[in-house]
Structures are given as C-alpha cells and as structure tokens.
XYZ file of C-alpha atoms in Angstrom:
592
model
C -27.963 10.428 72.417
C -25.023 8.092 71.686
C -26.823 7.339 68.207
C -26.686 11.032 67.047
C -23.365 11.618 67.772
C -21.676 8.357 66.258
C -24.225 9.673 63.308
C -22.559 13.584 63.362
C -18.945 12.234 63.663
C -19.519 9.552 60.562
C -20.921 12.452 58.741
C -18.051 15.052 59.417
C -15.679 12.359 58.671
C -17.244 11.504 55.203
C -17.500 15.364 54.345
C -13.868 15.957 55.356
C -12.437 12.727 53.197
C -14.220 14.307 50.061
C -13.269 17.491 50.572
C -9.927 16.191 50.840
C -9.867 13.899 47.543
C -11.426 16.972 45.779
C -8.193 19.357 46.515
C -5.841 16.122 45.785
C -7.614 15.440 42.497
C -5.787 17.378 39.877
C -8.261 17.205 37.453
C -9.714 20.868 36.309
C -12.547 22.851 37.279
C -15.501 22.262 35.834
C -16.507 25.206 32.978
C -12.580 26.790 33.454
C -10.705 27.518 30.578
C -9.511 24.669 28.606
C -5.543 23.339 29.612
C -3.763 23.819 26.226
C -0.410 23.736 28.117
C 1.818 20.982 27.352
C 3.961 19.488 29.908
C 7.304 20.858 30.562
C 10.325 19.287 31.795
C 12.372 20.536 34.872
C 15.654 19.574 34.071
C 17.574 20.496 37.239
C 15.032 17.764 38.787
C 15.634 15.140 36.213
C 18.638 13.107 34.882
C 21.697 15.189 33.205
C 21.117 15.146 29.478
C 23.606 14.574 27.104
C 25.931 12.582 29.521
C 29.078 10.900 28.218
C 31.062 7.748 29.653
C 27.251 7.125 30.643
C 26.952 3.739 33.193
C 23.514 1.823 32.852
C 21.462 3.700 35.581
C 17.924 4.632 36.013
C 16.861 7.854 33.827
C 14.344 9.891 35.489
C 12.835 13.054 34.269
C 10.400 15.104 36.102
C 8.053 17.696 35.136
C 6.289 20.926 36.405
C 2.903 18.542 36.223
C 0.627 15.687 36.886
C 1.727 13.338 33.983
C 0.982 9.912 32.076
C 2.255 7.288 29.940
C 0.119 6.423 26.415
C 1.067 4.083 23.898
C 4.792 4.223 25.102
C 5.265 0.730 22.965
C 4.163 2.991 19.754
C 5.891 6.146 20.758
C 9.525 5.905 22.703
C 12.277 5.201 19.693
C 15.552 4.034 21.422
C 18.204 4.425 18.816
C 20.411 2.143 19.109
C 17.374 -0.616 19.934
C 17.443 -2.927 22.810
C 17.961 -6.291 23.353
C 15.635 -6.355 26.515
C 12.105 -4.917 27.403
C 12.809 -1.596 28.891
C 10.336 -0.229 32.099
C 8.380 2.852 32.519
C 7.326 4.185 35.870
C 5.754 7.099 37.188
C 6.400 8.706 40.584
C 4.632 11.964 41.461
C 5.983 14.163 38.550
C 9.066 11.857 37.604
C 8.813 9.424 34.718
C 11.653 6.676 35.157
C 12.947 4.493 32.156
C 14.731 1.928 33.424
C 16.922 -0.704 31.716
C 16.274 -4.456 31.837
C 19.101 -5.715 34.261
C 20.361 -8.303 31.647
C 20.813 -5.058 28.647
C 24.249 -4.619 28.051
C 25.012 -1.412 26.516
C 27.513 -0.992 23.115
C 30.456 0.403 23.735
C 31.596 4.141 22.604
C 27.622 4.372 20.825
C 25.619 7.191 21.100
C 21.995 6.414 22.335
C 18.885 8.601 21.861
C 15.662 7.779 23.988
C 12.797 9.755 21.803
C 9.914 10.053 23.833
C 7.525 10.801 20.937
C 4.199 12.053 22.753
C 4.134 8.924 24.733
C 4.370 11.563 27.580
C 1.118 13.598 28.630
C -0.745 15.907 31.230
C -3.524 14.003 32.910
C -6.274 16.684 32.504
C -6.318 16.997 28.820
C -3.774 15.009 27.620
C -1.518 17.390 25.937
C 1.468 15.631 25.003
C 5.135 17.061 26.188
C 7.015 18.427 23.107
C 10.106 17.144 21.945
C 11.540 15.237 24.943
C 14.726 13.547 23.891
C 17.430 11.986 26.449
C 20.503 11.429 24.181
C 24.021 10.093 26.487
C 27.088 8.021 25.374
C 29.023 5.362 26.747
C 32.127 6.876 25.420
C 33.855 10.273 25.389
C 32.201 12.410 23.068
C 28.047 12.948 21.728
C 28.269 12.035 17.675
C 26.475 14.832 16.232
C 25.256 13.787 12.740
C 22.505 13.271 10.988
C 20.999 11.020 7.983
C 17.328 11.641 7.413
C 15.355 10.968 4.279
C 12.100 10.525 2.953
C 10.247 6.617 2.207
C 7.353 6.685 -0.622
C 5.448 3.484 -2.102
C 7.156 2.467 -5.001
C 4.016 1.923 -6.857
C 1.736 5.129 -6.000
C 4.788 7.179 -5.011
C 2.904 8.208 -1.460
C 4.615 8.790 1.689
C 4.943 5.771 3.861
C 4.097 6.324 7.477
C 5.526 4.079 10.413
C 8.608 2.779 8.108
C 11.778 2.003 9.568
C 14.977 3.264 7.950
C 17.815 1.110 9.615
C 21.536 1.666 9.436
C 24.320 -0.664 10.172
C 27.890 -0.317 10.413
C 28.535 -3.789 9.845
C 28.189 -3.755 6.036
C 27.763 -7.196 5.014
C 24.329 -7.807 2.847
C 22.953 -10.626 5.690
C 23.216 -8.364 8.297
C 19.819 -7.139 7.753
C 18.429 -10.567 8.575
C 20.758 -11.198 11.459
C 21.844 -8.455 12.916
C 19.557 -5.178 15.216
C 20.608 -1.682 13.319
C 23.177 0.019 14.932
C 20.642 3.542 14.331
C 17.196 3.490 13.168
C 14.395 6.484 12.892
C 10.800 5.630 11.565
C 8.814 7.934 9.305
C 5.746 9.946 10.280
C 2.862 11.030 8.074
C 4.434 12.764 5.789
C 7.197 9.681 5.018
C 10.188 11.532 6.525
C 12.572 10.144 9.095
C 15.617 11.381 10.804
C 18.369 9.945 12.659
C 20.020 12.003 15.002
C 23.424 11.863 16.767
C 25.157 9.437 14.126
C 28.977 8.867 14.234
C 31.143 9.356 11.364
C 31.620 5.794 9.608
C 30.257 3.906 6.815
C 26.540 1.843 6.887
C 24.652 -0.187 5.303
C 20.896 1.790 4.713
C 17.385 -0.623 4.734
C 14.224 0.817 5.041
C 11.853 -1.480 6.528
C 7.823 -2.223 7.642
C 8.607 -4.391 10.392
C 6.006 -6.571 10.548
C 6.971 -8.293 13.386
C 8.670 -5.399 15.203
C 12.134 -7.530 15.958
C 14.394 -5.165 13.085
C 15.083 -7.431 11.336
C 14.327 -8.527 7.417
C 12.702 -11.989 7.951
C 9.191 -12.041 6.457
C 8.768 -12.804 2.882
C 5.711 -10.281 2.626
C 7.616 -7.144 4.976
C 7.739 -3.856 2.290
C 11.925 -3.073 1.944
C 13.540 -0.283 0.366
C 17.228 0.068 -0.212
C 19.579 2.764 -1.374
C 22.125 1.677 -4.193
C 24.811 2.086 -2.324
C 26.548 2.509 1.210
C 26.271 5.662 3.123
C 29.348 7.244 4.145
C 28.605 9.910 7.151
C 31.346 12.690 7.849
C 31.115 16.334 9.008
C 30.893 17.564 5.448
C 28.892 14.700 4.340
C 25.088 13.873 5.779
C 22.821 11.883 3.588
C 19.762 12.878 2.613
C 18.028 10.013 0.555
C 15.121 9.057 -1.068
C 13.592 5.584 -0.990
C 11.346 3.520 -3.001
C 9.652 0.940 -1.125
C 7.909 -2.235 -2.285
C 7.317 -6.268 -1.038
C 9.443 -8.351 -3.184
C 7.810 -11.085 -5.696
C 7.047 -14.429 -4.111
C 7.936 -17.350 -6.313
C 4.884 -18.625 -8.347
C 2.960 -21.321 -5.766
C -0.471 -22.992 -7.075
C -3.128 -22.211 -3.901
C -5.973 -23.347 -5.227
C -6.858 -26.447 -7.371
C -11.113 -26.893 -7.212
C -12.224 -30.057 -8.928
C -15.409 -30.332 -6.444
C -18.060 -29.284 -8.804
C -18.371 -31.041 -12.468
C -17.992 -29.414 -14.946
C -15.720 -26.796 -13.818
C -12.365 -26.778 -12.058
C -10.940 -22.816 -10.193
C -7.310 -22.343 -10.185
C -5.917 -19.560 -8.084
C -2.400 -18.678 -7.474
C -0.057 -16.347 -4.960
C -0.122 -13.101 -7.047
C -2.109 -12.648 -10.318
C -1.496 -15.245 -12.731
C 1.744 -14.093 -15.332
C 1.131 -14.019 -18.196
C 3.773 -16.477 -19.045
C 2.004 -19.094 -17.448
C 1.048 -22.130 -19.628
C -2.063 -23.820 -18.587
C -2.663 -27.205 -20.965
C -4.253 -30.533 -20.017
C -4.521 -34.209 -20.675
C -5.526 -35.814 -23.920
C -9.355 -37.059 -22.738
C -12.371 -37.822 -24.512
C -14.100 -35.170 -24.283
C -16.834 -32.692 -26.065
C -15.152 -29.362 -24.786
C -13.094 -27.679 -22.321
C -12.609 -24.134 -22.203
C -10.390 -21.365 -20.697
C -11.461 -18.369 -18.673
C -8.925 -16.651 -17.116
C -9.279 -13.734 -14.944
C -6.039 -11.770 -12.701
C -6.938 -13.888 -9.674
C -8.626 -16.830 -10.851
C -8.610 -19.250 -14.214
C -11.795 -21.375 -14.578
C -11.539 -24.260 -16.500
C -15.083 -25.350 -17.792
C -15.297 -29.132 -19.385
C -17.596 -31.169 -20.730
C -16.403 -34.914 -20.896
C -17.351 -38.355 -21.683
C -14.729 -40.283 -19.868
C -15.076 -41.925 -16.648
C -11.508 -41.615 -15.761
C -9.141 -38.920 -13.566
C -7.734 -36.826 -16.151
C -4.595 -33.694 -14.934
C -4.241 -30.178 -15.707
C -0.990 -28.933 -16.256
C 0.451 -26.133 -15.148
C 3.887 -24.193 -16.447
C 6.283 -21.067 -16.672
C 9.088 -22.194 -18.108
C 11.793 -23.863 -16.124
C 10.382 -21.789 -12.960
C 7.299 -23.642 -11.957
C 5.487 -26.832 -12.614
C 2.691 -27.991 -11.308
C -0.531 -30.665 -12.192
C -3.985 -31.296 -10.443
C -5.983 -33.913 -10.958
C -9.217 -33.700 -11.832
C -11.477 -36.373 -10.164
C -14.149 -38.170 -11.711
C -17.762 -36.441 -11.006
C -21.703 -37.391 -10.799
C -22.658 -35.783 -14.440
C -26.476 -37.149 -13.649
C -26.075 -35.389 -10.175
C -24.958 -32.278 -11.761
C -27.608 -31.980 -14.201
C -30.241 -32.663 -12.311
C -30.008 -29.513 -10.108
C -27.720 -26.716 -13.065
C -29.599 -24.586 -15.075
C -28.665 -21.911 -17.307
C -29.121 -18.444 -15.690
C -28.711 -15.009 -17.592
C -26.192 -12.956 -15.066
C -27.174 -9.582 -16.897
C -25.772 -7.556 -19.318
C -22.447 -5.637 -18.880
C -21.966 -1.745 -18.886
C -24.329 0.813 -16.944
C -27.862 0.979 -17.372
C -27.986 2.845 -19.931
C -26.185 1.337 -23.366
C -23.248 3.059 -24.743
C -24.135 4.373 -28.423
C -21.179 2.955 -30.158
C -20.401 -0.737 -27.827
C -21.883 -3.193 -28.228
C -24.271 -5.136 -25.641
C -23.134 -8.411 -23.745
C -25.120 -10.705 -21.861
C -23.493 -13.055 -19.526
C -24.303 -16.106 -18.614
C -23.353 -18.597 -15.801
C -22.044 -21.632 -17.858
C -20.206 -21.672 -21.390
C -22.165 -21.175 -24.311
C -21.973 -24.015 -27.110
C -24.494 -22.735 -29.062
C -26.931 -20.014 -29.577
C -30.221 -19.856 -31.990
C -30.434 -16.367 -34.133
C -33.910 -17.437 -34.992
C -34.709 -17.095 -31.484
C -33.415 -14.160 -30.926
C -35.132 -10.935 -31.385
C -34.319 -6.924 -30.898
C -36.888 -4.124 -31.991
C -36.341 -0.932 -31.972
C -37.812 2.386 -30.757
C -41.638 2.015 -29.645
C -42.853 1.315 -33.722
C -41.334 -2.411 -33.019
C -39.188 -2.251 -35.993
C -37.559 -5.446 -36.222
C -33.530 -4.608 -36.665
C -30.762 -7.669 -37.272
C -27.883 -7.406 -35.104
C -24.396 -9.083 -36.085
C -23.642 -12.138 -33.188
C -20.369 -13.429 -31.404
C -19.197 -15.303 -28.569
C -16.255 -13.641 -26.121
C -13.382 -15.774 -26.489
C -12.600 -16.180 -22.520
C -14.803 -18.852 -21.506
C -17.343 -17.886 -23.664
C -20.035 -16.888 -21.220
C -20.620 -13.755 -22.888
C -22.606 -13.550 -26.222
C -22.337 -10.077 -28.127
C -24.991 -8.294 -29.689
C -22.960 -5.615 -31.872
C -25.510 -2.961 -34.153
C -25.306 0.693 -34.988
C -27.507 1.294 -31.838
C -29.718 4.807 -32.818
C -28.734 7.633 -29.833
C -31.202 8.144 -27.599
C -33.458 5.414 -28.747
C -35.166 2.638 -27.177
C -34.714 -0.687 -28.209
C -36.108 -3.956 -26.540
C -34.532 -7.230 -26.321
C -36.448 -10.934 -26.438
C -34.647 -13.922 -26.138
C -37.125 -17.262 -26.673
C -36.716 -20.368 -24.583
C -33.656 -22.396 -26.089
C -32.281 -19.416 -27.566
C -28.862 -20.132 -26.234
C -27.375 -23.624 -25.018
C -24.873 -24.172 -22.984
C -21.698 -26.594 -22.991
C -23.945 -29.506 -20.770
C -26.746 -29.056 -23.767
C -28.882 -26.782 -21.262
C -31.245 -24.196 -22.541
C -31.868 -20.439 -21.432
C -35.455 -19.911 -20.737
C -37.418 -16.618 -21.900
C -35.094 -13.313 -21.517
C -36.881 -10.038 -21.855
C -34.984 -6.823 -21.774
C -35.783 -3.368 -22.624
C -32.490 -1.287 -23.422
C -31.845 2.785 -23.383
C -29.228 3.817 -25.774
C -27.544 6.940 -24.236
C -27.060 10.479 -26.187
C -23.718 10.525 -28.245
C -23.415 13.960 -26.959
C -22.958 12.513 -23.430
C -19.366 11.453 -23.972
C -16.170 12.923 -24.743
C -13.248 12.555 -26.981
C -9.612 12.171 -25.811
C -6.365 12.665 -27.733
C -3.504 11.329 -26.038
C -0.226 12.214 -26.447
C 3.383 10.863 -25.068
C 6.309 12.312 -25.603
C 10.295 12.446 -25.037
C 10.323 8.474 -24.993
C 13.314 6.145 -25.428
C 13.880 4.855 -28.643
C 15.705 2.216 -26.867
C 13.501 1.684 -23.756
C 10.329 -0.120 -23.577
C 7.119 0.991 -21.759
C 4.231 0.332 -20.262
C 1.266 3.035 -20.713
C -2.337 3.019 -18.917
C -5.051 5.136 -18.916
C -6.847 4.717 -15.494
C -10.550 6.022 -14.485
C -10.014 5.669 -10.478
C -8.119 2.335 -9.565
C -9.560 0.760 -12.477
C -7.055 0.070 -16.354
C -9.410 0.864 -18.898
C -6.728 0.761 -21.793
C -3.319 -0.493 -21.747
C -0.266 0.025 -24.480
C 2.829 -1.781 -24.654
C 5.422 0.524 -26.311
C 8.857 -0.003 -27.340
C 10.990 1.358 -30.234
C 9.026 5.043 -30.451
C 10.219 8.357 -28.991
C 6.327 9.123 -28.961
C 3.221 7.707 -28.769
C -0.162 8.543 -29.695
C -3.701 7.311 -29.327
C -7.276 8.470 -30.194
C -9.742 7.209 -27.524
C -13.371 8.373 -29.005
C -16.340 7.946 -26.612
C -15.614 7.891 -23.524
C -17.402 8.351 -20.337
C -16.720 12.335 -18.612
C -13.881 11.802 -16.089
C -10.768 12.683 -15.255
C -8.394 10.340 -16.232
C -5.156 9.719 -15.166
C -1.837 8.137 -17.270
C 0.241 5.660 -15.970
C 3.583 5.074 -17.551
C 5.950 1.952 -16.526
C 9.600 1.931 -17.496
C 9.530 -1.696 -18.280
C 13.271 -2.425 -18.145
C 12.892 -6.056 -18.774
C 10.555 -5.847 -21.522
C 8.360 -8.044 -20.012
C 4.871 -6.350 -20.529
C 4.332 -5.829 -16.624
C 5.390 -3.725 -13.580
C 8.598 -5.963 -11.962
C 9.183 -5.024 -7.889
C 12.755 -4.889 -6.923
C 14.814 -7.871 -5.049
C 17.196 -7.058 -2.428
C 19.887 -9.974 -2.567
C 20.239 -9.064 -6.447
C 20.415 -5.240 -5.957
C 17.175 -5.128 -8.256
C 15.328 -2.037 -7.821
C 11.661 -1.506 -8.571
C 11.082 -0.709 -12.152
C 10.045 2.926 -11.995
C 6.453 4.157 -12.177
C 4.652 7.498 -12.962
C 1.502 9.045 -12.712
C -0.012 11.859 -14.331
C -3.647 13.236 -13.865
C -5.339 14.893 -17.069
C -7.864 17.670 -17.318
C -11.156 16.934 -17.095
C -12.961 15.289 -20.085
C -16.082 16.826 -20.307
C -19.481 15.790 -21.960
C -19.289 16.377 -25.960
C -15.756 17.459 -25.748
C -12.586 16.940 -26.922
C -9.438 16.848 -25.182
C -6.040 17.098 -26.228
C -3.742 15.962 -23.596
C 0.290 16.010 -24.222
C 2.145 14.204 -21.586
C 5.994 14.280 -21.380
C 8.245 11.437 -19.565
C 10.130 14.138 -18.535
C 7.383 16.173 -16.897
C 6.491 12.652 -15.009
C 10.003 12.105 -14.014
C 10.871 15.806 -12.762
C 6.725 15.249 -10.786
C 8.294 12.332 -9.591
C 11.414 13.136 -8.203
C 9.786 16.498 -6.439
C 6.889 14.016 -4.634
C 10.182 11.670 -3.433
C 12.240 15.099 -2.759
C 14.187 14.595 1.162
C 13.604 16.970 3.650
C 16.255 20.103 3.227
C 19.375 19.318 5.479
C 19.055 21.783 7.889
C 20.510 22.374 11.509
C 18.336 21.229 13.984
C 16.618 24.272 16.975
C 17.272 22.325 20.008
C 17.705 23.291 23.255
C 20.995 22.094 24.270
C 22.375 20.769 27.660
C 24.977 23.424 28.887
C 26.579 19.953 30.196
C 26.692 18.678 26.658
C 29.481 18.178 25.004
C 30.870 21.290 22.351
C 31.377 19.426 19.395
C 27.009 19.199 19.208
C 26.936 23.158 19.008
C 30.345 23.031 16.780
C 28.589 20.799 14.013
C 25.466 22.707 14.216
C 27.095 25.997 13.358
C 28.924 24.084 10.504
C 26.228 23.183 8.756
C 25.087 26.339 7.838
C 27.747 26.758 5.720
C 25.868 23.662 3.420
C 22.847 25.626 3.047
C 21.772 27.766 0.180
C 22.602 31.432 0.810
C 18.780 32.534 0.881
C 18.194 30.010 3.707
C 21.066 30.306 5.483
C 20.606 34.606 5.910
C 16.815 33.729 6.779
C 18.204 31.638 9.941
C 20.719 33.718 11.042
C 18.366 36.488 11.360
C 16.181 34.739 13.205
C-alpha cells in the first residue's frame, strides 16, 4: 500500500512540473498563426532616451516580450566607438548594455547606440525595428547628418559592411592612429548614415576594416577618401559619393622555382607590369625562352654549362631583384620528360576564319612539315596549311588555312613531327577537326565617341570577366573598330581614363591624395548569330551611367519617433531641412 501511493504522488508531481514548464514556456502553439510581430519597446519601462549631461550608467530597455540577443558583435554600431568591450544582458523583458568600468566617455559628444536587429522575439525571431538610444555628455543632442553612398572603384557596385569614418582631428595620420570621432557602415545597397553629428569640420575615410580596430593599418584593407574636408553646419550636410579600392603594393618577387631543369616559374605580388625587365646571365647555352603570363613568367632553358647562372629582374629604379638558378641533373631530367600534346585551343568546334593551335608541354625547337599532314572533308584531299610558332614560349605551333565552313578536316601528326627544346620528339597525334558554319557568328561595329583629344584611354571589349580585345587610345576624339566573327554574346565595353598614360588601370594612394583612375562600363545589345551590330558608345553616356549608379541617397529628414524629453533643437533641425528639398518632395511630405 505504501508502494502505490509514493508511486501516485511521484506521478502527480511529474504531471504538475510539466504542466507548469508548458504555461512558462513562451514558445507558440503548435499549428497557431505564425508571430509576424516584431518586438516593441516600452519606453516608460526603459532608460530615458535622448538624455543630455548623460553620466556612464547602465542603459536598460525593456520590451512588451520574451526577447534575445543575435549577432550583437555584427549588429550594435556605437557611434562614437569604444575603447572597452561593452556587455549585454538580458533580464525578463529588459536588455541592459552596460559600459566596461575602465570606458571613459568624451566630453560634450553625442553618442548613438544602434541596435541594428541584434534584438529579437524568441518564438520567431522577428527582429525589433529601429531601436536607437542616442544621449550626450553635454548640454544639447547635435542633430546632423552626413550619409553617403560607397561603390567598388573598379565594378562601380555597392559595397556592403564599409565603414565611413569621420574625425574632427584633421591631420592625414589620424586615420592610422586615432578611433573616428563618428562612424556609420553601409548596408546592401552601399549607403551609410551618420546621425546626430555636431557642427565642425572632419576628416572623411571610408574603410573595410579588416581587423575591426578603426583604424587604417593593413596594407591590403579597401579605403576610399573624399577630396576634401567636410564641413557640417545647419545649412550644410554632406552627401558624398565614394570610390573605394586597396592601394598598390610595391613590386615584391614571391616566387623564384629553379627545382625542375629546364624551367624556372617566377611569380610576383600583383600581375607582372608591364614595365618589368626580365634578362639573364651571359651562359653557354642552346636556348632560353620567355613565357609570360599575368601571374606567372616561365623561363624555359636549355644549357650546356655546369655552373649557377642568375636571372635578373627590373622596373626601373623601383625594384631589383636576381635568382639564381642552380645547377640540375639534365640525365635525370631526360630520363623521365616526354613531349605531351596538351590539345588544341578554342571550342570543339574550329572557328572558320582562326586558325588552329596545338599546345604542347615543353618549347618547340623544331617541327617537321613533312610529317605533318591535314586532309580535308571525307574525299581525303590532301590541303597545305601555312606553319608558325607563338612567340611566348613557343609551346604553341599554328596551323593557319582558309578552313572550308562546315567541313571536316582531319589532322595526323607522325612520330618526330615536332621536337622540343631538350631534342624530344612528339609521338603519333591524330585529330579529326569540325569547322563551324560562318553563319554562326556575328559582326560587331564599335563605335566611341566624345573622347579627349588630350586624354588617353584604355578601351576593352569583355565577354563575361574575360578581355577579349584591348585598345590603347590617345590623341582621337573617337574611336572605331570592326570586330568580324565573333562568337553570339553580349558584350560589354570597358573604358579606362588612363591619366598617367601608362597603358593600365592605376588604384588611388591615400598619403598622395591619388584617386583611382576612373572606370566605366557599358553593356551592348545582343550580337546575334549572322548579324551585324552597330554599337555607338559615348564617354559621356558612361560618365552620366556612372555618376547615377554612385548617386547618394536624397538628404531627407529623418521619421523618427522622438523622445518628448529630447532636446528641441532635434525637431528644430528636422523642420529646417525641408526647406533643402526640391519643391515636389517637400509638398509630398508635408501631406503626409
């Protein structure tokens, strides 16, 4: 008897504790409707907003619901930044911030604690909107405003996550000493806004802070600048546009590969310039040959010495460098190489007015005509194509003929047909090749116009990511090109005001005030299959394209709830600047 009712009591006590834990858990009913409701703050239960003469205290803010902190590192924005590790808490409700005790707040600053959606209901996670604690530790809220928009300098897209710093000491090393006195990062769209600025006058720096300390002090961290200093008044609130890039490292060797024979790999820090002088040391030798590519230069030899030999490496008085080039087993190297055919170039099927290339994995020294023989279509016919070698490494050996559209040909190349630099021979290559219809390609007439007569430029014509023809152009108010042949796509133009008249796209420098040289893109119709295509581009069309894509975010006053502790001067300002807007804008707002 004293079993069953121990047993009944332990069961009525476990039934009682979950029934209890169910009506405590906040979580919703299962198949109810869906929360969509986003947490709302209770401000007569949380810290007075908008506080002036504010002392370092404990900030709490409580809401009308269950809530939790994600990704608060991401999300909160303190503006001006702290020194110290903040803390977040929850209790009930009530999220506290709280200072670290060794912060010591600026004096007679505005700050802004932006709580981005770092603050959320913990059935569905619907994020609070726009909770923003803003005091001072002076008399009055500043009220202004700079806000702006950050795009690559290169593609001209937005630039999400960027910091846009300001600093009212103005000196150029401040940004790699000094925290910004106001910062705001950009979201998707590569806008930012700072609010509650004073009036003065601050250095601007856009930033990707690599390191998240705010402060410029990684080589590789993207920058953007404006050209001048920002003044900030009632009358005057900056809107701005920057260009952001990573600035050029100095030329540095990173790779100098002697470990095979026959073949040394450079490879630099950035694509090789194309002021770069590679020579090397007087040897015996039976050949050495150049193959450079943007990111690596191959240096293929052939020698007869048994002595190190160096490679030299210059741009004029910029860089210098050597590598030696150790002495090799030849025998070992030869008794394992062979000469491999890597394929021919192109797409499967062979363009009807290119010629073919076959690649190979060494040099070529020398190749056998007699040995080498192309039929075409299925009678056989024996046709006599015209030979060279490609002059960058010479790997490649070109076939060139007035290929028949649509026809088959076939290829045979007999054993020794080609030799290579070590006085290897190719073995037997067989290959059948499909000339494409004529009719499959398109014709494109491009067109440039309202050029600088004094300017120099860089044009591209780009399928995807990848140059397929590039123009160096200086002197003309217009150029023009006939590109016949070419594979249906939609192209796009790339134009590069190349204010150095250096051939290539420079990035800007911030301790020299050097801006990125300025780049536009425009896409073209369509080329079609067996089509032509006139396409007229303007530099003023790209510039105007440009400057809308990198347009700031209209200056308008900001909807915000305000404190009825706050301080006038916040509704004061935002009543004045309606008076900046345009007329249309500003009746559209006052109606609503």
């Amino acid at each position: 008897m004293q079993i069953k009712t121990t047993l009944f009591r332990f069961l009525l006590l476990s039934l009682t504790g979950f029934l209890l834990w169910q009506c405590a858990n906040p979580g919703r009913p299962e198949g109810g409707p869906r929360d969509e409701t986003p947490p709302k703050l209770v401000p007569e239960k949380s810290s007075r907003n908008y506080q002036t003469n504010y002392k370092k205290s404990p900030i709490e803010l409580t809401f009308n619901e269950w809530v939790e902190i994600r990704d608060a590192f991401n999300q909160v924005i303190i503006s001006p930044p702290l020194q110290y590790k903040y803390e977040l808490s929850i209790k009930g409700k009530t999220i506290i911030f709280e200072f670290d005790e060794q912060e010591e707040l600026r004096e007679n600053a505005t700050y802004t604690i932006n709580f981005g959606e770092a603050i959320q209901d913990i059935t569905e996670r619907n994020p609070a909107q726009d909770v923003r604690y803003v005091f001072s530790t002076g008399d009055y809220i500043d009220s202004l405003s700079v806000r702006g928009i950050i795009v690559d300098a290169r593609t001209t897209q937005p630039i999400e996550g960027a910091l846009f710093l300001l600093y009212d000491n103005t000196a150029d090393s401040v940004v790699r000493t000094e925290r910004p006195f106001y910062f705001g990062r950009t979201g998707a769209d590569g806008q930012f806004i700072i609010r509650n600025v004073k009036a003065d006058t601050f250095k601007g720096f856009a930033l990707l802070d690599n390191n998240l300390n705010y402060l410029f002090d990684q080589a590789q961290e993207a920058i953007g600048f404006p050209d001048s200093l920002l003044v900030v008044s009632d009358s005057l609130q900056p809107s701005l546009s920057i260009r952001m890039f990573t600035e050029a490292l100095p030329l540095r060797l990173t790779t100098g590969d002697d470990s095979q024979y026959g073949r040394v790999r450079i490879a630099f820090n950035q694509p090789r310039p194309d002021d770069v002088d590679i020579t090397h040391e007087n040897i015996s030798q039976r050949k050495i040959l150049y193959e450079t590519q943007p990111d690596t230069t191959k240096i293929w030899y052939e020698t007869t010495t048994d002595q190190p030999w160096q490679i030299y490496i210059q741009q004029d008085t910029l860089f210098y460098d050597t590598i030696d080039v150790r002495v090799r087993d030849r025998a070992a190297f030869l008794e394992n190489a062979t000469l491999t055919f890597e394929g021919r170039g192109g797409s499967s099927k062979q363009h009807p007015r290119e010629p073919l290339a076959l690649s190979f994995n060494h040099p070529i020294l020398a190749y056998d005509t007699n040995l080498i023989q192309l039929y075409e279509d299925t009678s056989k016919t024996l046709v006599r194509p015209s030979f060279s070698l490609d002059t960058n490494g010479q790997r490649t050996l070109v076939l060139d003929y007035k290929w028949k559209s649509g026809k088959p040909y076939s290829l045979e190349l007999m054993p020794g047909a080609v030799t290579d630099i070590y006085s290897l021979k190719s073995d037997t290559i067989l290959q059948d090749i499909n000339v494409d219809l004529l009719k499959n390609y398109g014709n494109l007439f491009l067109t440039v116009d309202s050029l600088s007569a004094d300017s120099a430029y860089i044009i591209e014509l780009l399928d995807g990511e990848n140059v397929i023809h590039t123009y160096k152009v200086s002197g003309q108010t217009s150029f023009g090109q006939e590109l016949r042949y070419l594979r249906p796509a939609t192209f796009t133009v790339r134009l590069t005001e190349d204010w150095n008249g250096n051939g290539r796209w420079d990035s800007g420098h911030y301790d020299t005030y050097r801006q990125p040289e300025l780049m536009y893109t425009r896409d073209l119709e369509q080329l079609r299959a067996n089509w032509d295509l006139e396409a007229v581009v303007t530099l003023d069309q790209m510039q105007q394209q440009a400057r809308q894509k990198r347009q700031p975010p209209l200056a308008r006053p900001e909807v915000t709830a305000i404190d009825s502790t706050a301080t006038d001067s916040t509704a004061v300002d935002t009543l004045r600047n309606l008076d900046n807007l345009p007329p249309s804008v500003r009746d559209r707002i006052e109606k609503n």
